[in-house]
Coordinates of N, CA and C and ligand atoms in Angstrom, one line a residue:
X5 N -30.3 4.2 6.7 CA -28.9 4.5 6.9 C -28.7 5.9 6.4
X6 N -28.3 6.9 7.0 CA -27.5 8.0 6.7 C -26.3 8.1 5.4
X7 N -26.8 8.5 4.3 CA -25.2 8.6 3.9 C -24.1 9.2 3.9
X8 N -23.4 8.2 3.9 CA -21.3 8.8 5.0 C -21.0 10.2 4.2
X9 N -21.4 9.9 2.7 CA -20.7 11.1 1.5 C -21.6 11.6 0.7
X10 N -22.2 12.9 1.3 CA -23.0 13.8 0.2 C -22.3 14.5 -0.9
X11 N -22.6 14.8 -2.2 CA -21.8 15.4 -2.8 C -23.0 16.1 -3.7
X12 N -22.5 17.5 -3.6 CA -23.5 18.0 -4.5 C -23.6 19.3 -5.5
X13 N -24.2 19.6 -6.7 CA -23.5 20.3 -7.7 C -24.8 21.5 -7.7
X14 N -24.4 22.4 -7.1 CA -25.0 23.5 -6.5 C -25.0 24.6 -7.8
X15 N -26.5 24.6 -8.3 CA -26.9 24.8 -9.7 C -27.9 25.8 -9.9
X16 N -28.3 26.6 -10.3 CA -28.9 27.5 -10.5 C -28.9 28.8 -10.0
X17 N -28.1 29.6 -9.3 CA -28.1 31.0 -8.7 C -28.2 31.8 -9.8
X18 N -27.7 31.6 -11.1 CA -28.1 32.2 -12.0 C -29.4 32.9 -12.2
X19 N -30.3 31.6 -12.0 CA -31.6 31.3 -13.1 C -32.4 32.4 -12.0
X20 N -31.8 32.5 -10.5 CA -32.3 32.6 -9.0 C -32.4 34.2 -9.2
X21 N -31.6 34.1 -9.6 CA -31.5 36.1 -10.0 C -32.4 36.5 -10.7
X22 N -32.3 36.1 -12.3 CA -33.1 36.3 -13.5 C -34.3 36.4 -13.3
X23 N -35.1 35.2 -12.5 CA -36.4 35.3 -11.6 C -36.7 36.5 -11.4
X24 N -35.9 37.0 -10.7 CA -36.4 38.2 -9.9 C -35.9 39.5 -10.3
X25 N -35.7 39.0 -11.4 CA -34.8 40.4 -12.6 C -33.5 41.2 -11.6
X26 N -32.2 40.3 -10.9 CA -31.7 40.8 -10.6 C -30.2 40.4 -11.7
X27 N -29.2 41.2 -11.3 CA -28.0 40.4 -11.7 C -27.4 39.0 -11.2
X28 N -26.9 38.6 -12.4 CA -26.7 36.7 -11.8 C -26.1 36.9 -10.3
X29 N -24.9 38.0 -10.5 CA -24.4 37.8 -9.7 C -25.2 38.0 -8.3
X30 N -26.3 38.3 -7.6 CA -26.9 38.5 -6.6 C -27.7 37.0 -6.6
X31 N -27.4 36.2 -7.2 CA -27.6 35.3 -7.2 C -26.5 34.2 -6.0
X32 N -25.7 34.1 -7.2 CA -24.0 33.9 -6.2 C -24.0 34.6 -5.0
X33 N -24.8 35.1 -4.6 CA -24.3 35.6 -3.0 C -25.8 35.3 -2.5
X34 N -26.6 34.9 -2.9 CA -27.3 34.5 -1.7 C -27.0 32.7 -1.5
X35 N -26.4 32.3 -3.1 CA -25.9 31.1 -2.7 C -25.3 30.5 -1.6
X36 N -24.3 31.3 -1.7 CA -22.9 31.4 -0.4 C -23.8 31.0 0.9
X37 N -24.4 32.1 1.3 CA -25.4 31.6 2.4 C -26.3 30.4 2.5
X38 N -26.5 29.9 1.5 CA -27.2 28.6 1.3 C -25.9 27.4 1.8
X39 N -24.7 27.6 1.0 CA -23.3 26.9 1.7 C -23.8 26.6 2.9
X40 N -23.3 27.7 3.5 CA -23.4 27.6 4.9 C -24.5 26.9 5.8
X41 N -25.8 27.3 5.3 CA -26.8 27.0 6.1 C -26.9 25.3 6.1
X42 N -26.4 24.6 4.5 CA -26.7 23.3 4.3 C -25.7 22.6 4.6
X43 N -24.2 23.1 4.5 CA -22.7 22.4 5.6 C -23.5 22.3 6.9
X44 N -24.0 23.1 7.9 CA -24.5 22.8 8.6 C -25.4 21.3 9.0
X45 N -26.5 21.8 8.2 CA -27.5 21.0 8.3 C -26.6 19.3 8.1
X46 N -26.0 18.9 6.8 CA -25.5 17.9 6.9 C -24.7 17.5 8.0
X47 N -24.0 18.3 9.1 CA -23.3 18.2 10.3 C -24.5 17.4 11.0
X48 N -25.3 18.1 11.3 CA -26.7 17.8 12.0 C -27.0 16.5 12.0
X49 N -26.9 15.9 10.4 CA -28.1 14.7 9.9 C -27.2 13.9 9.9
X50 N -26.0 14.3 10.6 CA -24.6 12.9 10.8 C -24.2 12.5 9.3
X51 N -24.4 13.6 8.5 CA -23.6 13.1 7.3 C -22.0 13.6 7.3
X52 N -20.7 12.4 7.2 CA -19.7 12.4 7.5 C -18.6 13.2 6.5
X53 N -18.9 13.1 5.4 CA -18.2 13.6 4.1 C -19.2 14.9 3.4
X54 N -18.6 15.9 3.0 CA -19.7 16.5 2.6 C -19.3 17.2 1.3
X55 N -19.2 17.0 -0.4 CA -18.8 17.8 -1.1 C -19.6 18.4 -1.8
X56 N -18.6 20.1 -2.2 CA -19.8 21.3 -2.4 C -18.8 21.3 -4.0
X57 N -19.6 21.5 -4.7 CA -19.2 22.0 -6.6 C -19.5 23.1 -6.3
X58 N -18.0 24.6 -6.6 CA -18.3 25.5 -6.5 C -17.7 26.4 -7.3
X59 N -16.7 25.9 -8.3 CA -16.3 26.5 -9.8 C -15.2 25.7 -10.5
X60 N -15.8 25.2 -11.9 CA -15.2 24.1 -12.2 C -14.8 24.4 -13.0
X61 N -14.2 23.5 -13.9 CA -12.5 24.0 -15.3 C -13.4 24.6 -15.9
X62 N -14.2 24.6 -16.2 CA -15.0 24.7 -17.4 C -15.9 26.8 -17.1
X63 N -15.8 27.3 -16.2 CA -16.5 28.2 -15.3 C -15.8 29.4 -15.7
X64 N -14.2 29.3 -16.6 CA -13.7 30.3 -16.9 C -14.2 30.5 -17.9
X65 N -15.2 30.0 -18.2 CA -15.6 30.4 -19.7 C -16.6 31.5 -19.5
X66 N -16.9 31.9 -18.5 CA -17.8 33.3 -18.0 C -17.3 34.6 -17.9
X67 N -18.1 35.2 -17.9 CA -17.3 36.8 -17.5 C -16.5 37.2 -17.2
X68 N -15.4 38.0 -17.3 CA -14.7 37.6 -16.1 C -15.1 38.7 -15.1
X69 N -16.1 39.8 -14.9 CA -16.7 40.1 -14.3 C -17.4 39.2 -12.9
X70 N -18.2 38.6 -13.3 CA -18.8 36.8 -12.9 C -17.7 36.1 -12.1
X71 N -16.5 36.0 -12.9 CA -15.6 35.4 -12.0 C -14.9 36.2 -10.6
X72 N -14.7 37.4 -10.9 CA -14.6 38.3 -10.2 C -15.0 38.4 -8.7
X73 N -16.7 38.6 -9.3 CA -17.5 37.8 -7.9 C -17.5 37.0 -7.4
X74 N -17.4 36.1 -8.0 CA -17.1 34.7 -7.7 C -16.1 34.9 -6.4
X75 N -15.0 34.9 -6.9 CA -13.6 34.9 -6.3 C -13.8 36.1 -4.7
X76 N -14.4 36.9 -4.6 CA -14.5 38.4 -3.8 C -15.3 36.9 -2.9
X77 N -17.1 36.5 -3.5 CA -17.5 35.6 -2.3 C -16.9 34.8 -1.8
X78 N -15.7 34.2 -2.4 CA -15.0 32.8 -1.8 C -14.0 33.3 -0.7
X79 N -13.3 34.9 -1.2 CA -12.9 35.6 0.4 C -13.6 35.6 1.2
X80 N -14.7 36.3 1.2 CA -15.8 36.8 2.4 C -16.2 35.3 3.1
X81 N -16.4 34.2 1.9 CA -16.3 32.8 3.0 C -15.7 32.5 3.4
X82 N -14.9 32.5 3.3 CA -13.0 32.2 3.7 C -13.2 32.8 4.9
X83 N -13.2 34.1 5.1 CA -12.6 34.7 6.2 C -14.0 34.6 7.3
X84 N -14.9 34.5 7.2 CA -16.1 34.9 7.8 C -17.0 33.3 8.3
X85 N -17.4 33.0 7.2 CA -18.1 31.4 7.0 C -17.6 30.3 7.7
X86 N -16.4 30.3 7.0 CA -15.1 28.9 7.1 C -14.6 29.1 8.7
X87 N -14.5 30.3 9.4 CA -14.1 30.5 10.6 C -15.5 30.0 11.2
X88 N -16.7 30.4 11.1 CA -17.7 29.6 12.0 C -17.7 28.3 12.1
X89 N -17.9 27.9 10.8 CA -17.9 26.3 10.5 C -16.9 25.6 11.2
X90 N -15.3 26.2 11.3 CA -14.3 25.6 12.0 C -14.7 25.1 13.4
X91 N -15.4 26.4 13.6 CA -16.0 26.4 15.2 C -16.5 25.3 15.4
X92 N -17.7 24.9 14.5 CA -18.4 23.7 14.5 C -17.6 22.5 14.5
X93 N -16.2 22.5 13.9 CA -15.4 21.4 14.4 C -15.6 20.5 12.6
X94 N -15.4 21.7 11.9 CA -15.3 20.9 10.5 C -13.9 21.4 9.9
X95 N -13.9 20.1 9.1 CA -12.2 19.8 8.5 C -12.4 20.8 7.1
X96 N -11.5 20.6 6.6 CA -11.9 21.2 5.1 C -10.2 20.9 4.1
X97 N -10.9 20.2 2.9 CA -10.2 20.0 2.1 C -10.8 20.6 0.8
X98 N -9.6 21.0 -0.3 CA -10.1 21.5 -1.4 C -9.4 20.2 -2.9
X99 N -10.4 19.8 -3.7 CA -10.6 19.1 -4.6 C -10.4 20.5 -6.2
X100 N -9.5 20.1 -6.8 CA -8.9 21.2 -7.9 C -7.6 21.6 -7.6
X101 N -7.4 22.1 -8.8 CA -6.1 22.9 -9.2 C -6.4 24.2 -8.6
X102 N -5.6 24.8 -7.5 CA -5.9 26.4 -7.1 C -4.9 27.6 -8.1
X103 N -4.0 26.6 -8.5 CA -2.6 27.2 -9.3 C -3.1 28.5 -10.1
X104 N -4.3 28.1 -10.8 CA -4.5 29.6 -11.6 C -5.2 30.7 -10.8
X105 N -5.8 30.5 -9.6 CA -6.2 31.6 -9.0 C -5.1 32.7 -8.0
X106 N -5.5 33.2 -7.5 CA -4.8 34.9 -7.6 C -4.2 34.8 -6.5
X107 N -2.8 35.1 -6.2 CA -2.1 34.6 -4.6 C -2.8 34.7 -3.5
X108 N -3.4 35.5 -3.3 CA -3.7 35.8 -1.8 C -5.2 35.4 -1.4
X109 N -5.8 34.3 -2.4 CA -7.0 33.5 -2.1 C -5.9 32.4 -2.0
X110 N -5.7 31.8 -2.7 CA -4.4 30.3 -2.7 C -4.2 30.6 -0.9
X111 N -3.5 31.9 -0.5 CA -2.6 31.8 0.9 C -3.9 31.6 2.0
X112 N -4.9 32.1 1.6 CA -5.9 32.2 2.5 C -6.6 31.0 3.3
X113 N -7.0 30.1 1.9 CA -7.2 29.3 1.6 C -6.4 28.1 2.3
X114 N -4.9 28.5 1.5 CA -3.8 27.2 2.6 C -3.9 27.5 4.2
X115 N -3.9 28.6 4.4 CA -4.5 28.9 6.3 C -5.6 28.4 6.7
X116 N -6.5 28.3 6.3 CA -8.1 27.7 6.3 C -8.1 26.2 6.5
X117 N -7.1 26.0 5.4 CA -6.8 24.3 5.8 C -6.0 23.9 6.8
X118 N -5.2 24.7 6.9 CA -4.0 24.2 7.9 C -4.8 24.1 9.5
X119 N -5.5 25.3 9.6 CA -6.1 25.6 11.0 C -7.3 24.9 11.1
X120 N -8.2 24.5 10.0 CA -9.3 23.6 10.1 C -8.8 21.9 10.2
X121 N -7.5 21.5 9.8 CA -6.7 20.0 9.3 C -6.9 19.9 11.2
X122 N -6.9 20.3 12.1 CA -7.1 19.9 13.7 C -8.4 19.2 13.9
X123 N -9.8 19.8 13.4 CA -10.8 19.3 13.7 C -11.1 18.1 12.8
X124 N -12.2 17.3 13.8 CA -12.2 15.9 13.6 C -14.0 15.8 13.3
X125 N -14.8 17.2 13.2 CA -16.1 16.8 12.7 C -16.3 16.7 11.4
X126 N -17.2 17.4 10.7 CA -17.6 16.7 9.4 C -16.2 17.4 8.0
X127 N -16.3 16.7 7.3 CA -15.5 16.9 6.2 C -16.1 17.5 4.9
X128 N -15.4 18.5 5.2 CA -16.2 19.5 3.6 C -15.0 19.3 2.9
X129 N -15.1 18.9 1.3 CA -14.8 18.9 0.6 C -14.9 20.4 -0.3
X130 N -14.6 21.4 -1.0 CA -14.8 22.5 -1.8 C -14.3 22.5 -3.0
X131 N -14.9 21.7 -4.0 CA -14.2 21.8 -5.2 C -14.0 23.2 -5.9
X132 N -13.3 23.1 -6.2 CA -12.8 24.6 -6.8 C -11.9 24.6 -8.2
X133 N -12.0 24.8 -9.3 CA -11.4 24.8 -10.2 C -11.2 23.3 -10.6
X134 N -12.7 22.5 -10.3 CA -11.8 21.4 -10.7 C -13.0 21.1 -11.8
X135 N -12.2 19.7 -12.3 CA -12.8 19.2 -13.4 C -12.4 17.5 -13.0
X136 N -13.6 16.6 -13.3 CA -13.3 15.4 -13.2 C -12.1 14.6 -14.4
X137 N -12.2 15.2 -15.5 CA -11.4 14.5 -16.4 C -9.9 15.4 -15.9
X138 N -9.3 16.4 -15.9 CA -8.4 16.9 -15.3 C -7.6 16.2 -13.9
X139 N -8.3 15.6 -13.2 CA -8.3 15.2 -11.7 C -7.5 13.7 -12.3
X140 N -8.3 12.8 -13.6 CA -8.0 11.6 -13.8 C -6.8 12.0 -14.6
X141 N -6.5 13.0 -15.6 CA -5.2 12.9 -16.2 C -3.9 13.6 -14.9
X142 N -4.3 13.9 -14.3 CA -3.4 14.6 -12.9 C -2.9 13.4 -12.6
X143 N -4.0 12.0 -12.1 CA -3.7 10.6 -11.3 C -2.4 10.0 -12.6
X144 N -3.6 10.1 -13.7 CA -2.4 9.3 -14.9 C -0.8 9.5 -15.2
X145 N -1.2 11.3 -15.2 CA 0.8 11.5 -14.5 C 1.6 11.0 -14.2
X146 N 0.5 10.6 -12.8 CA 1.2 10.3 -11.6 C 1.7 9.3 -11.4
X147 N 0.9 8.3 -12.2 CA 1.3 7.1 -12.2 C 2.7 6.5 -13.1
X148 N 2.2 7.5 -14.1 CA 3.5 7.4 -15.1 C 4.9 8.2 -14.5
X149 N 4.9 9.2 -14.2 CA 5.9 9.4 -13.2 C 6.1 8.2 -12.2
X150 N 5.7 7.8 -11.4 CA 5.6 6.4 -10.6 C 6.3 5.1 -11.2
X151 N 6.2 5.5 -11.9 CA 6.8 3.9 -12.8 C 5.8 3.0 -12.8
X152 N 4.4 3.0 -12.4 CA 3.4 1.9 -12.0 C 2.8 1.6 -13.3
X153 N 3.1 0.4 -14.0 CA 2.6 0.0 -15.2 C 1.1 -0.9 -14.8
X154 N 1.0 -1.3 -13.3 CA -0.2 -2.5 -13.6 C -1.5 -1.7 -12.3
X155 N -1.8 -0.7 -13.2 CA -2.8 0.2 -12.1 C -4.0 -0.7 -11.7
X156 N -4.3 -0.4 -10.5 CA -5.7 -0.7 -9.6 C -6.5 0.1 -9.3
X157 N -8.3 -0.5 -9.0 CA -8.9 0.5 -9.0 C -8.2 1.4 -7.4
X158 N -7.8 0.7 -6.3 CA -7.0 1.5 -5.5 C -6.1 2.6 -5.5
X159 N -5.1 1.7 -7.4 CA -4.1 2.8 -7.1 C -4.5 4.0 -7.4
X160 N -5.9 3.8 -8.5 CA -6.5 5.5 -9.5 C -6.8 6.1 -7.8
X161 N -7.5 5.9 -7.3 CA -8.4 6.3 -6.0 C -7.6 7.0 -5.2
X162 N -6.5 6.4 -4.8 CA -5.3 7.3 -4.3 C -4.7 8.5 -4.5
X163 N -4.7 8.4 -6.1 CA -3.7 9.3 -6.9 C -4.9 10.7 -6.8
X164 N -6.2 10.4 -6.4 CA -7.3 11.4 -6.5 C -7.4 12.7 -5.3
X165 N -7.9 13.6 -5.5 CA -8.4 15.0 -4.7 C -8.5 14.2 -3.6
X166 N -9.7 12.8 -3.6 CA -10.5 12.5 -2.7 C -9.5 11.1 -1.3
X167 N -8.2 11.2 -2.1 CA -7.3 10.1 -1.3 C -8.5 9.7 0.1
X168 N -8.3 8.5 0.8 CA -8.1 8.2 1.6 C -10.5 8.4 2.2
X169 N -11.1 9.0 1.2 CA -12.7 8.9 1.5 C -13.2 8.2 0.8
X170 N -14.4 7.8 1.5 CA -15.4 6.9 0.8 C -15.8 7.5 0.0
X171 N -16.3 6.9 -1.5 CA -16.9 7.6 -2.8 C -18.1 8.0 -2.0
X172 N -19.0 9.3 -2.9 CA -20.0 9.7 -2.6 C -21.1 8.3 -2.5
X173 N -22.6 8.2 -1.7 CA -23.5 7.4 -1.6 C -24.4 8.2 -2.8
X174 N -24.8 9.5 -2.1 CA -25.8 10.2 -2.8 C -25.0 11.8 -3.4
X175 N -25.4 11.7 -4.4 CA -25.2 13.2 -5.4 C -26.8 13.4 -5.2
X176 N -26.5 15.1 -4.8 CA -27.8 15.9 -5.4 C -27.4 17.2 -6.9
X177 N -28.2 17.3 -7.7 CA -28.2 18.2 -8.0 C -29.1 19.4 -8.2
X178 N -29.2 20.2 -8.3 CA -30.1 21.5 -7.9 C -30.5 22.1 -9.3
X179 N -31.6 23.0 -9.6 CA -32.1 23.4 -10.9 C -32.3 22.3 -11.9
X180 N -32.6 21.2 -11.5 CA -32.8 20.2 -12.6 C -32.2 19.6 -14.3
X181 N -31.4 20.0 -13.8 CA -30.9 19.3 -14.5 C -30.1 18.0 -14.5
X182 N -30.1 17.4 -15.7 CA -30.2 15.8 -15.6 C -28.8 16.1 -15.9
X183 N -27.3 16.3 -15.7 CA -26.0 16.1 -15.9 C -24.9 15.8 -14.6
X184 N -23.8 15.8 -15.0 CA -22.7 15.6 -14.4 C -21.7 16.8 -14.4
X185 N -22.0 16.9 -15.2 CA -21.3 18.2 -15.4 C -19.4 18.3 -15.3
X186 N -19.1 17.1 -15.4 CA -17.7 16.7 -15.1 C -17.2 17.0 -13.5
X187 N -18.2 16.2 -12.7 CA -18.5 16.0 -11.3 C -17.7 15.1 -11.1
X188 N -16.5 14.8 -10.2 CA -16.7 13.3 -9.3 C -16.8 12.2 -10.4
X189 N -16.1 12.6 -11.9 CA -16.8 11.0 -12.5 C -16.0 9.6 -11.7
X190 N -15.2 9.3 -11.6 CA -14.4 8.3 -11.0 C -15.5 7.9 -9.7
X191 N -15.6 8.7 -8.8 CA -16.3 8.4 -7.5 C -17.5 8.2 -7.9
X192 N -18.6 9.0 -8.5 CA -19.8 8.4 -8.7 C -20.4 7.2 -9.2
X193 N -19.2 6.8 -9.2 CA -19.7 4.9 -10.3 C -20.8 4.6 -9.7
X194 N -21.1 4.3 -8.7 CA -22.2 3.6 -7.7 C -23.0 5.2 -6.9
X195 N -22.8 6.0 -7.0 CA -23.8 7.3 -6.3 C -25.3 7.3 -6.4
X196 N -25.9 7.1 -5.8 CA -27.4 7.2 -5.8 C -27.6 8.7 -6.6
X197 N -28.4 9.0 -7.2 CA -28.5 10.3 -7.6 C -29.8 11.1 -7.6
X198 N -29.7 12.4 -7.2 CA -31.0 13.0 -7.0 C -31.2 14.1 -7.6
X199 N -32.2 14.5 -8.4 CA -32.4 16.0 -9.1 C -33.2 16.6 -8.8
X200 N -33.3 17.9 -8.0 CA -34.3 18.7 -7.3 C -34.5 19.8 -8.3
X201 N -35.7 20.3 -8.7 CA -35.7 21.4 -9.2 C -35.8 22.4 -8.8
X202 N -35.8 22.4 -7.1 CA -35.3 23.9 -6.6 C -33.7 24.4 -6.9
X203 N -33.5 25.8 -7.2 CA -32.8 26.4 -7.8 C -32.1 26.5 -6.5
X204 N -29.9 26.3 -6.4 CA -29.3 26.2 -5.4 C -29.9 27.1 -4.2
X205 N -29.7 28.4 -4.4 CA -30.2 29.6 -3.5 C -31.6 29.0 -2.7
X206 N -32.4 28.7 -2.8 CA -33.7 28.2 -2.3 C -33.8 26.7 -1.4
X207 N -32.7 26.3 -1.6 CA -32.6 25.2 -0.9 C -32.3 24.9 0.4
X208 N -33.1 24.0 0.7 CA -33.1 24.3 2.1 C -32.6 22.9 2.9
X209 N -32.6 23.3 4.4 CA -31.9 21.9 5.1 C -33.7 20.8 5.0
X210 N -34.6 21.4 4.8 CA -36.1 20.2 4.4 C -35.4 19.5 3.3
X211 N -35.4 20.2 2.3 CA -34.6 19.7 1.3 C -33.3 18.6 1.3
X212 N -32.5 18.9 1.4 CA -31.6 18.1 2.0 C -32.1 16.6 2.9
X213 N -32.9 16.8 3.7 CA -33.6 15.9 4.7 C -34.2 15.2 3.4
X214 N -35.1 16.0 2.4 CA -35.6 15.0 1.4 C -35.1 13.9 0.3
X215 N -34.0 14.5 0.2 CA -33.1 13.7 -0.7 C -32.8 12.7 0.0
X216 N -32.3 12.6 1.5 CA -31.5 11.8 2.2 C -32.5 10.5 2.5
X217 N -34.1 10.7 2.3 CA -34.7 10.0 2.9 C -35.1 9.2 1.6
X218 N -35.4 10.2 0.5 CA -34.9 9.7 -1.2 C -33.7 8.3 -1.2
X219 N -33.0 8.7 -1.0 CA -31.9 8.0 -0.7 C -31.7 6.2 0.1
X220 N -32.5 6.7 1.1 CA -32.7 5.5 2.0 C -34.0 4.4 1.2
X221 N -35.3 5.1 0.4 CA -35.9 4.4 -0.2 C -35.2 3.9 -1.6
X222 N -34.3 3.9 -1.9 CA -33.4 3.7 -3.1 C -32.7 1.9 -2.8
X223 N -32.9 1.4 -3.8 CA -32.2 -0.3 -3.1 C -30.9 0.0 -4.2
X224 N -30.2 -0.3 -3.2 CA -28.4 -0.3 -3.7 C -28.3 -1.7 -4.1
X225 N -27.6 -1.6 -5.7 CA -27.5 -3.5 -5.3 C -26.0 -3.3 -5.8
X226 N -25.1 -2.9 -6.5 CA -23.6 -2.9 -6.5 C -23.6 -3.7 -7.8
X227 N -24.8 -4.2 -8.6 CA -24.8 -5.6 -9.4 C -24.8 -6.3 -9.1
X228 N -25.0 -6.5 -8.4 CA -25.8 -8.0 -7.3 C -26.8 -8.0 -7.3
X229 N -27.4 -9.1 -6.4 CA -29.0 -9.3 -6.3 C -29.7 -8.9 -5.3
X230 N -30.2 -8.1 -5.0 CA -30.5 -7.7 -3.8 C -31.7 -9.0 -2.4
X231 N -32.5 -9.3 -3.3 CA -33.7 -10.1 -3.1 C -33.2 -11.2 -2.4
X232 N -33.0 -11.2 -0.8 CA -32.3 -12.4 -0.4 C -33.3 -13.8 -0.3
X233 N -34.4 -13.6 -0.9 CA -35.1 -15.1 -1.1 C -34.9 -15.8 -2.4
X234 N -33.8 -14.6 -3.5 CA -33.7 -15.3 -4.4 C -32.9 -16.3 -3.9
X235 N -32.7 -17.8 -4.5 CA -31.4 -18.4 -4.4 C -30.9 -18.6 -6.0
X236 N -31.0 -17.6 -6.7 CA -30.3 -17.4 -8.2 C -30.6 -18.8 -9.1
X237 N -31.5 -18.7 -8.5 CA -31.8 -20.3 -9.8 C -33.2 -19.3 -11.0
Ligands
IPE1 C1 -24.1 27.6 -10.0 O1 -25.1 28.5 -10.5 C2 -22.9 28.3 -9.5 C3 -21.7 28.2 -10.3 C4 -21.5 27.4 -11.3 C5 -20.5 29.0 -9.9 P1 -25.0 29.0 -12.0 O2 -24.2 30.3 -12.0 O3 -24.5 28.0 -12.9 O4 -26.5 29.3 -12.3 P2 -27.4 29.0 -13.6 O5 -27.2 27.6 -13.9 O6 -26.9 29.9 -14.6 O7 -28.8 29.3 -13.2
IPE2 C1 -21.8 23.0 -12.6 O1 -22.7 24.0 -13.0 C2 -20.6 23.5 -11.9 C3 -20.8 24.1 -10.6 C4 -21.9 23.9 -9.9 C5 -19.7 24.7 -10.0 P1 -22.6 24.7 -14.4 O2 -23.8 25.6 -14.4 O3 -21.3 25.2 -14.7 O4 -22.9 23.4 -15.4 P2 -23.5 23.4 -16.8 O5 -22.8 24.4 -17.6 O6 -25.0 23.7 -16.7 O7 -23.3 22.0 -17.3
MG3 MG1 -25.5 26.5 -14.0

């Protein structure tokens, strides 16, 4: 089986640079291109949901140089990338608070969604400024504004970025490391998880293919029993 919702925390462009004794940030931009090439490929492999980790609460704690860049590649995707991919007939929703970034990415950004909100192929997700514990005290607001004293796991799931999608199946993460990084914690309860030590930039749609097939040899049991010859005695 294919899974419906990739989600994945796109890790190392740093380390990608350093390598090669360049600046991080030449790192961050061959990433970008990696975006693109691997939104693709998941279109391809019939994966339905697709989320990209691409600057989280925690990311203001960098240069602001660093962020600088940051923010300049997320135009040039915006205006360039996001227009192909539309082509391709993908939706795009963003996951985070955009409030603290700079007007004229926010305006960009709301155009991007509005004109991509028509197409009905794969669903990119773009987290951006988010944080998983921030996303849950956002829901908890909400609720308390709401007047809702007897919450469900439904009603938290609603109140989320992710309204109305299936939690991720499979998380990858890239440059190996073993974390979360304040990813998706709510949705990952049940995520298969995968850690590649190729560094984001290097990654490829093989790649991608490998995890997914990673994925398929993985037995999901939910806490249940999978073994249908047990009969639980
Ligand atoms: C991931 O690469 C991109 C962002 C977090 C924006 P890093 O910039 O974290 O790269 P490393 O982990 O320092 O190598
Ligand atoms: C996670 O990567 C966030 C993104 C990929 C956007 P970081 O590089 O920020 O995570 P830590 O600091 O290694 O946990
Ligand atoms: Mg990193």
């Amino acid at each position: 089986m294919i899974p419906r919702h990739v989600a994945i925390i796109m890790d190392g462009n740093g380390r990608w640079a350093k390598k090669r004794s360049l600046p991080r940030v030449f790192g961050h931009k061959q990433g970008v291109k990696t975006v693109k090439k691997i939104v693709k490929a998941a279109d391809s492999i019939g994966i339905k949901i697709f989320t990209i980790y691409a600057f989280s609460t925690e990311n203001w704690k960098r240069p602001q140089f660093e962020i600088d860049v940051l923010f300049s590649l997320l135009r040039q995707f915006i205006k360039k990338d996001l227009k192909e991919l539309s082509g391709c007939g993908v939706k795009l929703r963003i996951l985070g608070d955009l409030s603290k970034f700079p007007e004229n990415i926010i305006k960009e950004i709301k155009a991007a969604c509005k004109i991509m909100s028509k197409n009905t192929g794969l669903e990119l997700n773009i987290a951006l400024n988010y944080g998983a514990r921030q996303e849950l005290i956002r829901a908890f607001k909400k609720m308390a504004k709401q007047g809702i004293k007897k919450p469900t796991e439904e009603i938290v799931s609603s109140l989320l970025y992710t309204i109305g999608q299936a939690d991720p199946d499979l998380l990858i993460r890239t440059s190996g490391e073993f974390r979360v990084s304040n990813f998706l914690l709510w949705q990952i309860a049940y995520s298969e998880i995968y850690v590649t030590d190729k560094l984001w930039p290097d990654f490829t749609q093989h790649d991608l293919k490998e995890a997914v097939a990673e994925f398929q040899r993985r037995e999901r049991r939910f806490g249940g029993i999978c073994d249908k010859s047990s009969t639980g005695k």
